[in-house]
XYZ file of N, CA and C in Angstrom:
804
model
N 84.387 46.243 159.724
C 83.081 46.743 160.181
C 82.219 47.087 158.977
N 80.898 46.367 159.306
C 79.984 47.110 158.459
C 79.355 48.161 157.465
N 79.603 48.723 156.801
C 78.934 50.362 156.166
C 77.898 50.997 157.159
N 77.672 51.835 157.788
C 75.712 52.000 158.387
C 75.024 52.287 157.706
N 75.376 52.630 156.107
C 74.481 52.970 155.161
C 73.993 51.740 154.287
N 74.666 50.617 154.193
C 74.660 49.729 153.523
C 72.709 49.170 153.357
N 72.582 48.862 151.925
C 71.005 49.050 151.819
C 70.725 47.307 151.725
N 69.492 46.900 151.743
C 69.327 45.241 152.211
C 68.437 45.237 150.904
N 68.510 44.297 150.073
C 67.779 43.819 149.036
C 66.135 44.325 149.216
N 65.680 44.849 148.058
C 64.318 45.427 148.478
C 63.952 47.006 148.588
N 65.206 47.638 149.430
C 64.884 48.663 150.547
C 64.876 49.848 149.188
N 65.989 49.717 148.116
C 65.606 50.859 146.993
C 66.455 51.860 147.535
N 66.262 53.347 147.112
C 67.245 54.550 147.337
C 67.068 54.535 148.952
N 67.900 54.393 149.887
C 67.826 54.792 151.038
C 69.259 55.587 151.408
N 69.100 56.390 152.284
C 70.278 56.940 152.709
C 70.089 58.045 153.721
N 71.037 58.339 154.578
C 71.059 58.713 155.758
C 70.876 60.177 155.753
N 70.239 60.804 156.853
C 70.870 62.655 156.830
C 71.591 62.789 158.238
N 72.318 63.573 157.765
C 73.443 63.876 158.604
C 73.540 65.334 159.014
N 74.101 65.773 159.996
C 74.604 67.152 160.285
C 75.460 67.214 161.447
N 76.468 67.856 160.883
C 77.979 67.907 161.778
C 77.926 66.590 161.859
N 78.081 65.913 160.945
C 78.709 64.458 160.960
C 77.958 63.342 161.849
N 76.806 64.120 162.557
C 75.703 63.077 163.238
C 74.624 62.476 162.688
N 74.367 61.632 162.405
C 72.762 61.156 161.769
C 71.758 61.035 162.868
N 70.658 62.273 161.775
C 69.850 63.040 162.290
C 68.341 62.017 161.525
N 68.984 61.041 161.504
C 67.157 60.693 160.421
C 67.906 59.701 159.015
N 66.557 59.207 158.318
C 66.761 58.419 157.238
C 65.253 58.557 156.542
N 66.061 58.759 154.909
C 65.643 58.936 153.710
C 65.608 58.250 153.028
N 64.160 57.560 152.525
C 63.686 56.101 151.365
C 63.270 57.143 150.508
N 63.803 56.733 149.298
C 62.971 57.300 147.666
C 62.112 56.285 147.045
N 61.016 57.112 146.793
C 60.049 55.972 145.614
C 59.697 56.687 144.727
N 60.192 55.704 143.265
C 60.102 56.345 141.852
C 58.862 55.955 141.344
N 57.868 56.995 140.997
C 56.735 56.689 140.582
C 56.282 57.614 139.270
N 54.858 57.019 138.923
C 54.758 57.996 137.211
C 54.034 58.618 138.095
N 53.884 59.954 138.127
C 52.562 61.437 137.701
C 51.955 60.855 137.350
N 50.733 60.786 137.753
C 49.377 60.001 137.158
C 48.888 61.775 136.156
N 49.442 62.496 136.160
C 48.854 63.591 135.308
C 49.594 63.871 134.178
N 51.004 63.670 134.683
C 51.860 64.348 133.677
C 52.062 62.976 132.910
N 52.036 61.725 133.249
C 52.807 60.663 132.805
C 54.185 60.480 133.054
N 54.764 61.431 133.503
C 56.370 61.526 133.942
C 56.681 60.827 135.019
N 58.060 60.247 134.899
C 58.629 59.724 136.584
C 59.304 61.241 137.264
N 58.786 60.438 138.212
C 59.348 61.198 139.675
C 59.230 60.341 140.642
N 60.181 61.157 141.655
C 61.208 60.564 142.445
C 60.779 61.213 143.909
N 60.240 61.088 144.937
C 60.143 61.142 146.177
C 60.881 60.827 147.389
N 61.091 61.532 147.940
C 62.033 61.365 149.274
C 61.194 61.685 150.491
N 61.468 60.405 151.305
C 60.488 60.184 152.663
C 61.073 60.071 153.938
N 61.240 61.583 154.942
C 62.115 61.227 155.736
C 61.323 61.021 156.800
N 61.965 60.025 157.781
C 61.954 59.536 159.222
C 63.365 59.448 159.780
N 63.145 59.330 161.507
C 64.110 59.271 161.962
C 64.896 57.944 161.845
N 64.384 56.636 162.199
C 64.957 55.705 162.037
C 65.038 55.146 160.506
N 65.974 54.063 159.915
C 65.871 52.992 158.738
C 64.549 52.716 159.258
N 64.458 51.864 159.911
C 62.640 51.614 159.714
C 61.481 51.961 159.741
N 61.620 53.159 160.065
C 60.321 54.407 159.851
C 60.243 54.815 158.680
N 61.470 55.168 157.918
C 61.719 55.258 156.124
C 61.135 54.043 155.692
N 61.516 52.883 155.823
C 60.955 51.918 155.247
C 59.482 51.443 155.131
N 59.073 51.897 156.346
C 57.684 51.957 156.649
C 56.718 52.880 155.674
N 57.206 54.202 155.983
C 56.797 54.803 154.897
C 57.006 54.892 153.548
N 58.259 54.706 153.044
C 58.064 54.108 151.800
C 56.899 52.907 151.417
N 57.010 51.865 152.114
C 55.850 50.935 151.683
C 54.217 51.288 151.235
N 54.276 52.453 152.659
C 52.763 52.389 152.443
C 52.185 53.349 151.282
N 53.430 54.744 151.231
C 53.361 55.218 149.504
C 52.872 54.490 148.523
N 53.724 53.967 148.765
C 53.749 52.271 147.348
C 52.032 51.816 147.462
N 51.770 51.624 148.328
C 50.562 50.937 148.614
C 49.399 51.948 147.998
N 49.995 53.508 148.765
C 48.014 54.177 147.901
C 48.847 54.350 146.843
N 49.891 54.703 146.172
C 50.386 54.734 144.243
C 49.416 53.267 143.759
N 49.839 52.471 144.175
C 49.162 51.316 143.787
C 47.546 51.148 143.279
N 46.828 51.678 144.594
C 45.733 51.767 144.494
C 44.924 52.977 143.592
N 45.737 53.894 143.752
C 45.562 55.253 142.508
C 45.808 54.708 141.263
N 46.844 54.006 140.871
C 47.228 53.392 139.668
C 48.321 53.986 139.041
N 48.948 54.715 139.558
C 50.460 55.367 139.645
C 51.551 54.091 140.247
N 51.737 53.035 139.464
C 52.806 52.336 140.325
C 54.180 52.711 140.544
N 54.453 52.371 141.227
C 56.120 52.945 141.023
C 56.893 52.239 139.954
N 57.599 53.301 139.173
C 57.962 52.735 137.476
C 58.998 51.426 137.367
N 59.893 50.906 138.720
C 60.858 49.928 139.104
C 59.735 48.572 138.984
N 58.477 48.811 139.642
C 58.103 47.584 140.128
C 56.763 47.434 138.116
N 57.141 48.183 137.839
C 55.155 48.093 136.279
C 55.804 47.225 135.668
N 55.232 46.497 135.770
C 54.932 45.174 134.199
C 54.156 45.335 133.711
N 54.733 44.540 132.587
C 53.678 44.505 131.008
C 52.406 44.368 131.430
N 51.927 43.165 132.701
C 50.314 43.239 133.095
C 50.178 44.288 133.230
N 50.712 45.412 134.376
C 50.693 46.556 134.570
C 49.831 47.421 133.634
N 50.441 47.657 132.516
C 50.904 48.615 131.568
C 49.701 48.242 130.455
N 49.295 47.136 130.227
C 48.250 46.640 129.309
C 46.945 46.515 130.251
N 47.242 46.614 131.428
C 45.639 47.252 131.859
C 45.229 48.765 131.933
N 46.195 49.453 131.999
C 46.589 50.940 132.024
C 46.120 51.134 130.713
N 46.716 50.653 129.942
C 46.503 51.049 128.200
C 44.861 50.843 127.586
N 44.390 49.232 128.146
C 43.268 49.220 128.388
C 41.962 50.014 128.601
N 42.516 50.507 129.781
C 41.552 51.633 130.555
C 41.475 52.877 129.721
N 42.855 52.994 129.305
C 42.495 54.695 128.811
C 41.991 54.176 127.079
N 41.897 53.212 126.703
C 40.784 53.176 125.188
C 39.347 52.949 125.642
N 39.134 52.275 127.092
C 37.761 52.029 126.587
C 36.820 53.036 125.908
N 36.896 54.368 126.326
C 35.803 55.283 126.004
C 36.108 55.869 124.644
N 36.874 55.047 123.617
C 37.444 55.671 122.658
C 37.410 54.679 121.450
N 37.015 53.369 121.767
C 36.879 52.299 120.595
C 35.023 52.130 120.799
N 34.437 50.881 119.876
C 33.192 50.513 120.253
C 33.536 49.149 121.109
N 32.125 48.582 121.376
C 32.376 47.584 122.473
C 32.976 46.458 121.636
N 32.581 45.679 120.477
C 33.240 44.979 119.587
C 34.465 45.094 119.843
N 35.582 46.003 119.386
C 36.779 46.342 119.516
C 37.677 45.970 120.524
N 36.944 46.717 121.980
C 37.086 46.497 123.465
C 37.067 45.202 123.553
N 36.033 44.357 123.448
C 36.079 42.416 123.723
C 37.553 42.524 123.050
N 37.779 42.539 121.859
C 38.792 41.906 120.892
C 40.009 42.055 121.816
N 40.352 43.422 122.071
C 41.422 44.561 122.774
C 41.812 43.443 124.252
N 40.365 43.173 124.887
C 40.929 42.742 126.074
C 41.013 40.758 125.925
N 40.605 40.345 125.047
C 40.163 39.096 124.888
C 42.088 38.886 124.357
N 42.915 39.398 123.533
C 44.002 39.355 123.335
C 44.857 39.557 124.375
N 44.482 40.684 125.173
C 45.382 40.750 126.348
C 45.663 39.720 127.704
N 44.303 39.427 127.457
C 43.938 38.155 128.740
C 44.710 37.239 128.519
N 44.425 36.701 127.112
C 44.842 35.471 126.688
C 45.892 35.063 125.719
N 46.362 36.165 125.328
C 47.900 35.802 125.266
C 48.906 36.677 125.486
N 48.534 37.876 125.672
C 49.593 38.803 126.049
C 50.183 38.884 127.399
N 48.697 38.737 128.623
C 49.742 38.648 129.806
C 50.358 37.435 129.951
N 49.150 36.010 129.643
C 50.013 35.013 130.177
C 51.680 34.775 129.675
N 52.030 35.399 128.229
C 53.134 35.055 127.723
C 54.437 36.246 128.519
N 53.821 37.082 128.461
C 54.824 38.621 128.930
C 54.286 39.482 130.264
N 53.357 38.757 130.686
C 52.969 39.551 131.801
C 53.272 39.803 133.022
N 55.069 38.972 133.613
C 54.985 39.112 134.600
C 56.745 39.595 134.156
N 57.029 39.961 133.614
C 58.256 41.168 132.714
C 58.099 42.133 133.447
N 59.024 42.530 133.807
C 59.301 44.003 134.005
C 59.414 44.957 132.833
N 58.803 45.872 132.658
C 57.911 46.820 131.610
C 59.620 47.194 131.356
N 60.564 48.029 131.800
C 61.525 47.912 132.047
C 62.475 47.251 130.743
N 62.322 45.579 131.061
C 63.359 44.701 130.744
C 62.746 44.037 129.645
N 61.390 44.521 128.730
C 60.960 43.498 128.014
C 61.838 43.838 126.937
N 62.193 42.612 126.211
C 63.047 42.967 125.088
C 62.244 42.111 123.652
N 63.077 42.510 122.650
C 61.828 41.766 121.223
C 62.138 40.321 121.279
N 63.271 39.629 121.983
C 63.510 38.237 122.039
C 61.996 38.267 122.951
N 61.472 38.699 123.546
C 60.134 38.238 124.461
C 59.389 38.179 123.450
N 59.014 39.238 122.846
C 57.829 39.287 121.699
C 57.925 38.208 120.642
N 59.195 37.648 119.884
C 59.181 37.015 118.889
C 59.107 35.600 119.687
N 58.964 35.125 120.846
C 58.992 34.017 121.319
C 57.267 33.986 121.664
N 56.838 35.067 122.262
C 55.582 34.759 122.165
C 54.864 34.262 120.797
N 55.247 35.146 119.490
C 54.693 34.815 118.459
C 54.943 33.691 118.157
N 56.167 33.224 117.924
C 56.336 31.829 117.335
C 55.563 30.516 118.119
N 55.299 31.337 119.166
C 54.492 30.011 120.011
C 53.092 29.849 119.562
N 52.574 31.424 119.018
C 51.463 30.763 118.390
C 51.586 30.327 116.875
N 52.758 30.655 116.239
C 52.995 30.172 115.031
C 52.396 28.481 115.121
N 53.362 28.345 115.987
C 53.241 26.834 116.162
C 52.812 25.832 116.234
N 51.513 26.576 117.106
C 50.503 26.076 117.531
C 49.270 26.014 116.441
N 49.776 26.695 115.439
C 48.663 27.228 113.979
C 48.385 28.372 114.235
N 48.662 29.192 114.630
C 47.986 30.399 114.960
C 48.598 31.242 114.577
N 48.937 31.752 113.315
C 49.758 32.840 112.518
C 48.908 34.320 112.674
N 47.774 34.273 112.540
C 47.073 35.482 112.575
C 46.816 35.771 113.442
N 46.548 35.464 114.782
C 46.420 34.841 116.298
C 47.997 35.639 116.299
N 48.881 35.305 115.883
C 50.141 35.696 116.930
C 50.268 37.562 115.979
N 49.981 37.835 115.213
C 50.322 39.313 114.253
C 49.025 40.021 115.040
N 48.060 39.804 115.900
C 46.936 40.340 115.987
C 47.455 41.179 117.305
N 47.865 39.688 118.185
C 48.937 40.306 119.565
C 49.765 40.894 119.298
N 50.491 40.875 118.901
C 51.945 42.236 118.620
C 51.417 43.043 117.867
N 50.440 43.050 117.396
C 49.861 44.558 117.232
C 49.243 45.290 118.148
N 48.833 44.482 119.239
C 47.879 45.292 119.911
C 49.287 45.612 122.046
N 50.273 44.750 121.295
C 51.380 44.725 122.456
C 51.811 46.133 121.408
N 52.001 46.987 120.036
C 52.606 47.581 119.628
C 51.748 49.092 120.319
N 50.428 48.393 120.428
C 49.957 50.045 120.834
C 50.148 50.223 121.757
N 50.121 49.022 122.809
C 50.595 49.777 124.437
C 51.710 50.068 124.625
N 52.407 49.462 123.563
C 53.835 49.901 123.961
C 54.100 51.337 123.599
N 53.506 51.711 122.667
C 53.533 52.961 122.538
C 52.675 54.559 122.940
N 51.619 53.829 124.095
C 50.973 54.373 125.094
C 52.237 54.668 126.495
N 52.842 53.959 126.188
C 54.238 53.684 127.225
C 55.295 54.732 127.176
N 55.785 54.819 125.784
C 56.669 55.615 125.672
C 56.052 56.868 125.386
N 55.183 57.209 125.202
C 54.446 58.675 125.213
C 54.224 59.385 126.811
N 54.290 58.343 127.392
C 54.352 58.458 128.658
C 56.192 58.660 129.786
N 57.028 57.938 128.967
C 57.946 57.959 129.518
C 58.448 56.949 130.186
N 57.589 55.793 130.175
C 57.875 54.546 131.004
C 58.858 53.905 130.410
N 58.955 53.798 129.106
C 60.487 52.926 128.492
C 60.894 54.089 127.103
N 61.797 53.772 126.782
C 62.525 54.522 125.883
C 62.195 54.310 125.024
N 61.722 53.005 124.168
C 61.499 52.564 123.005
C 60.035 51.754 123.141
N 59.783 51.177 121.820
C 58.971 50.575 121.906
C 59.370 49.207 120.733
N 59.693 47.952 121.576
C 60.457 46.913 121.132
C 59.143 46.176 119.784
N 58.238 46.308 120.099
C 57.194 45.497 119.186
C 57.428 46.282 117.748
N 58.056 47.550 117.669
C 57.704 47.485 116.253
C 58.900 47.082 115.619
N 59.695 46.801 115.767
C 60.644 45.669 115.142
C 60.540 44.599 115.059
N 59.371 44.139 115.416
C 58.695 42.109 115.164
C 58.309 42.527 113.373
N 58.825 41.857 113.021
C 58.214 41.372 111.659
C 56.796 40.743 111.716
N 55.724 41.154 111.348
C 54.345 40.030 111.156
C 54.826 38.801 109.948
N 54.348 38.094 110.803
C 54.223 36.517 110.245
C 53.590 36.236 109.299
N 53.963 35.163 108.077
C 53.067 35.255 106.958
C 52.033 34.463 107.073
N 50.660 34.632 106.891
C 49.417 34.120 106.817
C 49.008 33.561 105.636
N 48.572 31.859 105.341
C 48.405 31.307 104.239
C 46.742 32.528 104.037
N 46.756 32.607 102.527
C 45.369 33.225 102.043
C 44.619 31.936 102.438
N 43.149 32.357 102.696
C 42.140 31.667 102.701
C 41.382 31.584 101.249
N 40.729 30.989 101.226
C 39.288 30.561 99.585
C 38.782 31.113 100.060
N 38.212 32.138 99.751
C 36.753 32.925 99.992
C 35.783 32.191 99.110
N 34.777 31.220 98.832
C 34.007 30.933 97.725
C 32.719 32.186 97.942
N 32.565 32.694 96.761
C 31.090 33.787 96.419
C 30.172 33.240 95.987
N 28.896 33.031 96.601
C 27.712 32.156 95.508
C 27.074 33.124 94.369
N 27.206 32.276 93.328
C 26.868 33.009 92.312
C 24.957 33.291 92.448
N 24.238 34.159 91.610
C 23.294 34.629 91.662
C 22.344 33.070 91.860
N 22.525 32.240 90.894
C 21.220 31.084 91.089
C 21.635 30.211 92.081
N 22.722 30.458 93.022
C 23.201 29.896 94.504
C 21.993 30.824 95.816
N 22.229 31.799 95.346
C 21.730 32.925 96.162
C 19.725 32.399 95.904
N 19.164 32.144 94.872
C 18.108 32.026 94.465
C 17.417 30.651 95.404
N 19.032 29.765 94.918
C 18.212 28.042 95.513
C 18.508 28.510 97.457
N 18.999 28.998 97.814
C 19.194 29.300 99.449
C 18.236 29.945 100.009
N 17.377 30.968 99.080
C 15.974 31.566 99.703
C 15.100 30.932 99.827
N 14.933 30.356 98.383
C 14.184 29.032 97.962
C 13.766 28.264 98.867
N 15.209 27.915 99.494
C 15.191 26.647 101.025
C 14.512 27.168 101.857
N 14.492 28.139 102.466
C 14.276 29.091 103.886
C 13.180 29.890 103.526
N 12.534 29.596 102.318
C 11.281 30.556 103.107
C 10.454 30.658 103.466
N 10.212 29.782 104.353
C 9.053 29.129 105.302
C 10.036 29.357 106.564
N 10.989 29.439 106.793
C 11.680 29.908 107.983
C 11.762 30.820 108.695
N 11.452 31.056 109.818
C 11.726 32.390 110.705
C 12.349 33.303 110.613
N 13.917 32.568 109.658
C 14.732 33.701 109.540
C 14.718 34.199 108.191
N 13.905 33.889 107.239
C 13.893 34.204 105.649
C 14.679 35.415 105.099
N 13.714 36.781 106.245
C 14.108 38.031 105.935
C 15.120 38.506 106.312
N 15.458 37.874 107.242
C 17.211 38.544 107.753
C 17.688 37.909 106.540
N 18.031 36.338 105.939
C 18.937 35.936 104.866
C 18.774 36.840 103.741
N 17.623 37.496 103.805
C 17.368 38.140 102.505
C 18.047 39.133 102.509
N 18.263 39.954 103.213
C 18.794 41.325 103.326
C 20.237 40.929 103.258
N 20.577 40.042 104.513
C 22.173 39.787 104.287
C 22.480 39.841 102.889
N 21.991 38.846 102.054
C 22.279 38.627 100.697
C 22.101 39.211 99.848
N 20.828 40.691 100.263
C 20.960 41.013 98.678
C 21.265 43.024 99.002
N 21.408 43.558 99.955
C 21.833 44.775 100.563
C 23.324 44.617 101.346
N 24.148 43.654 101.557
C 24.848 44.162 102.086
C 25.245 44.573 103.701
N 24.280 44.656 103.896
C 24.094 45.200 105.418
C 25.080 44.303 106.657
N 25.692 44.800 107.488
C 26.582 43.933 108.943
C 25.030 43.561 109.337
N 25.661 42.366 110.581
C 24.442 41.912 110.924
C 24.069 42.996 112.122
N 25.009 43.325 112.563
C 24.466 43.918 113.786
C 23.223 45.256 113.230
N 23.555 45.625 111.571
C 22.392 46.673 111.155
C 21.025 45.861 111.477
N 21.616 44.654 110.919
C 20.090 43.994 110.009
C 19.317 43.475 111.494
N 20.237 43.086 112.566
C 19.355 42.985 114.067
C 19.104 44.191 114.617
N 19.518 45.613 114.373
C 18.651 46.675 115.100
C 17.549 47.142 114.027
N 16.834 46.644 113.259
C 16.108 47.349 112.445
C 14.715 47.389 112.983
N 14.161 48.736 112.924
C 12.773 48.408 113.266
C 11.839 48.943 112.059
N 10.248 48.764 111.969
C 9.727 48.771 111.135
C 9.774 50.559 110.920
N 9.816 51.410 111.676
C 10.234 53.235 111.251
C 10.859 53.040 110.546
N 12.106 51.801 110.319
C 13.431 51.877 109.177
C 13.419 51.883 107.840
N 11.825 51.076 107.760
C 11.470 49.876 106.529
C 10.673 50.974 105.605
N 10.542 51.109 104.157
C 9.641 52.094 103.781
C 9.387 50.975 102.512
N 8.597 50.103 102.587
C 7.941 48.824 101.457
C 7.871 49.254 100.424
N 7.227 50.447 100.522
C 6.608 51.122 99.333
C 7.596 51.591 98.318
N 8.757 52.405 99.044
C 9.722 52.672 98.059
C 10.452 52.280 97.936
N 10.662 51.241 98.609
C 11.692 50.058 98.499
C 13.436 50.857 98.904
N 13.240 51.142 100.309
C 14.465 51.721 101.257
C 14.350 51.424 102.495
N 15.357 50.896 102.791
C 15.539 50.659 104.217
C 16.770 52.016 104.891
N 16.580 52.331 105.812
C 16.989 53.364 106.558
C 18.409 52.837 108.106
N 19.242 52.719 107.785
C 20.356 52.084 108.568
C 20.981 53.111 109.481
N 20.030 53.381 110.935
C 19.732 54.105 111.791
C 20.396 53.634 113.153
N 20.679 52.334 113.287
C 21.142 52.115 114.549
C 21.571 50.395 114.474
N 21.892 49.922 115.215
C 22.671 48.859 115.011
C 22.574 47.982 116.450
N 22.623 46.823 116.356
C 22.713 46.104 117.961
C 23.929 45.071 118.154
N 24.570 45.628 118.842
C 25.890 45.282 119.340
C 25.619 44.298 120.436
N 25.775 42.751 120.252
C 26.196 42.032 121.147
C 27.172 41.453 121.707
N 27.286 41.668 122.850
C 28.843 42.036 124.079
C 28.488 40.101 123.944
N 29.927 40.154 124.597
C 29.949 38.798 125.265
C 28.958 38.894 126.932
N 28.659 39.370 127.730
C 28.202 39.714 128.644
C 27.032 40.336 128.066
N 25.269 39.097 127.931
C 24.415 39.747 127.632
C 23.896 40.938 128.408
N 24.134 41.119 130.163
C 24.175 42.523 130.255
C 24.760 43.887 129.674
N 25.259 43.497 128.655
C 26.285 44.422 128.144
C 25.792 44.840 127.107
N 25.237 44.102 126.165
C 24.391 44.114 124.751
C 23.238 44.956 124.290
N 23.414 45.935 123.388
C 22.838 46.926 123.747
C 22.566 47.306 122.307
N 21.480 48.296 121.700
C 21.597 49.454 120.652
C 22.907 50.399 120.331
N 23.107 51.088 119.101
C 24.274 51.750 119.019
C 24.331 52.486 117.704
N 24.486 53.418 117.306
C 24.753 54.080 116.226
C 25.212 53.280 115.351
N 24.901 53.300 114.138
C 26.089 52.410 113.016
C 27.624 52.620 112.992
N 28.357 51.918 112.849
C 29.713 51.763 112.927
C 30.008 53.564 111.980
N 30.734 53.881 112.883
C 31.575 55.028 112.356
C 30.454 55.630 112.084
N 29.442 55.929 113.247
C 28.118 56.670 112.841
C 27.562 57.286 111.398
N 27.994 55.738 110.758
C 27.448 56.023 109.820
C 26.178 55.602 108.859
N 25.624 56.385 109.389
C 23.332 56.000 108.801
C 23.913 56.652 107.608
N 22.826 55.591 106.864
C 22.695 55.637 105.109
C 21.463 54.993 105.039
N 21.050 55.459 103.528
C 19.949 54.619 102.852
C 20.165 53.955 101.971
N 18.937 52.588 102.188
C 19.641 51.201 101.112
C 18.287 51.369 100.180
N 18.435 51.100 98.873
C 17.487 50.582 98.166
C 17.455 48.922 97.861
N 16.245 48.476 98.274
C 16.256 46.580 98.785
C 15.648 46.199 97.400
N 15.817 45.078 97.146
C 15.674 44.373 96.029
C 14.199 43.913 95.933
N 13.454 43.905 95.126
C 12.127 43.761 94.837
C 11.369 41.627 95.971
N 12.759 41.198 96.112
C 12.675 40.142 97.001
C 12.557 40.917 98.212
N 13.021 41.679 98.863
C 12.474 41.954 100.475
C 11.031 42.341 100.623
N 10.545 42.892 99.589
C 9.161 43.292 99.765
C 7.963 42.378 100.023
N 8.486 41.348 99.907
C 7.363 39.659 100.228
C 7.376 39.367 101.090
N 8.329 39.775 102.472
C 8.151 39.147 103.710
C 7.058 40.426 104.667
């Protein structure tokens, strides 16, 4: 004969209550994180029948789900790298964020994303990398396991795995690139070309201040002081991939400074 306790693939902690040796009801557990504490815990859901437990267990599962508390048996790496996601956006700039999620999309879940958060081990990680080794993509694959190293360790601060397997990947070696620098009468014949061009004064500044572009596209003429030859690096324009997104912004690491411009910016 049968067990009556015996549990069916799926069903998870179930088990009976009893008194004076009669069963009085049935008890499903669902292990889920504290969306506050980050901790697992463990819930017990009684009904009278196995399938009233089961019932209610599911539909737990269902608002955890929708809260974003999954239960810690069922989180994968997708899981866990949208979670990780969410809690940087308000904490990097938007630049960063594209990069952050543009890696995750595209090679982190498709390679590890359907892992159990659980069971990922560094044979996963070093197979992802070598695939972009392979493919040419050496810096491409050290960029992802760096950014699989921070969620993983958004993870274990949390309690979801014990370790965090990415920081035992070795980064891959990257051939150096040629940087070529144009020397000063390179810089001379390139203005030379362009200055009858629309864009004269942006090349100018690039080339002879220094400036990111995103300074040299938020500049307005309040910035510009001709006379004393300073430009004022006040704000910056950040373009998102999503031109709704693209916007003004403090300088990187809010940091405004003053430039003194080279006796060439003063002609445009």
């Amino acid at each position: 004969m049968a067990k009556t306790g015996r549990r069916a693939n799926g069903e998870g902690a179930l088990r009976e209550r009893k008194k004076n040796g009669v069963t009085i009801g049935w008890e499903a557990a669902v292990t889920f994180t504290d969306l506050e504490t980050g901790l697992n815990r463990r819930k017990w859901l009684s009904a009278k029948t196995r399938r009233e437990a089961l019932i209610r267990k599911k539909a737990f599962e269902q608002q955890l789900e929708k809260m974003g508390g999954l239960p810690s048996q069922e989180r994968t790496v997708a899981h866990l790298l949208d979670e990780w996601l969410a809690s940087v956006r308000m904490r990097v700039g938007l630049k960063t964020m594209e990069d952050y999620t543009r890696i995750v999309e595209t090679r982190l879940k498709p390679a590890l994303g359907e892992i159990q958060l659980t069971k990922l081990k560094l044979v996963d990680v070093e197979k992802m990398a070598r695939k972009l080794v392979e493919q040419g993509k050496p810096n491409e694959a050290n960029r992802a396991v760096a950014r699989l190293r921070m969620a993983l360790t958004y993870a274990v601060e949390r309690d979801w795995v014990a370790s965090n397997v990415a920081t035992r990947h070795k980064p891959v070696p990257v051939p150096a690139k040629d940087h070529g620098i144009w020397q000063p009468d390179q810089v001379r014949t390139f203005l030379s070309f362009t200055a009858n061009q629309r864009e004269h004064a942006m090349y100018t500044l690039f080339l002879t201040t220094g400036m990111r572009s995103g300074e040299v596209r938020g500049l307005r003429w309040k910035d510009v002081d001709l006379k004393r030859g300073i430009i004022h690096v006040r704000q910056q324009w950040l373009e998102a991939a999503k031109a709704s997104e693209s916007r003004f912004a403090p300088p990187k690491r809010d940091h405004t400074r003053s430039i003194h411009i080279h006796q060439w910016c003063g002609q445009f």
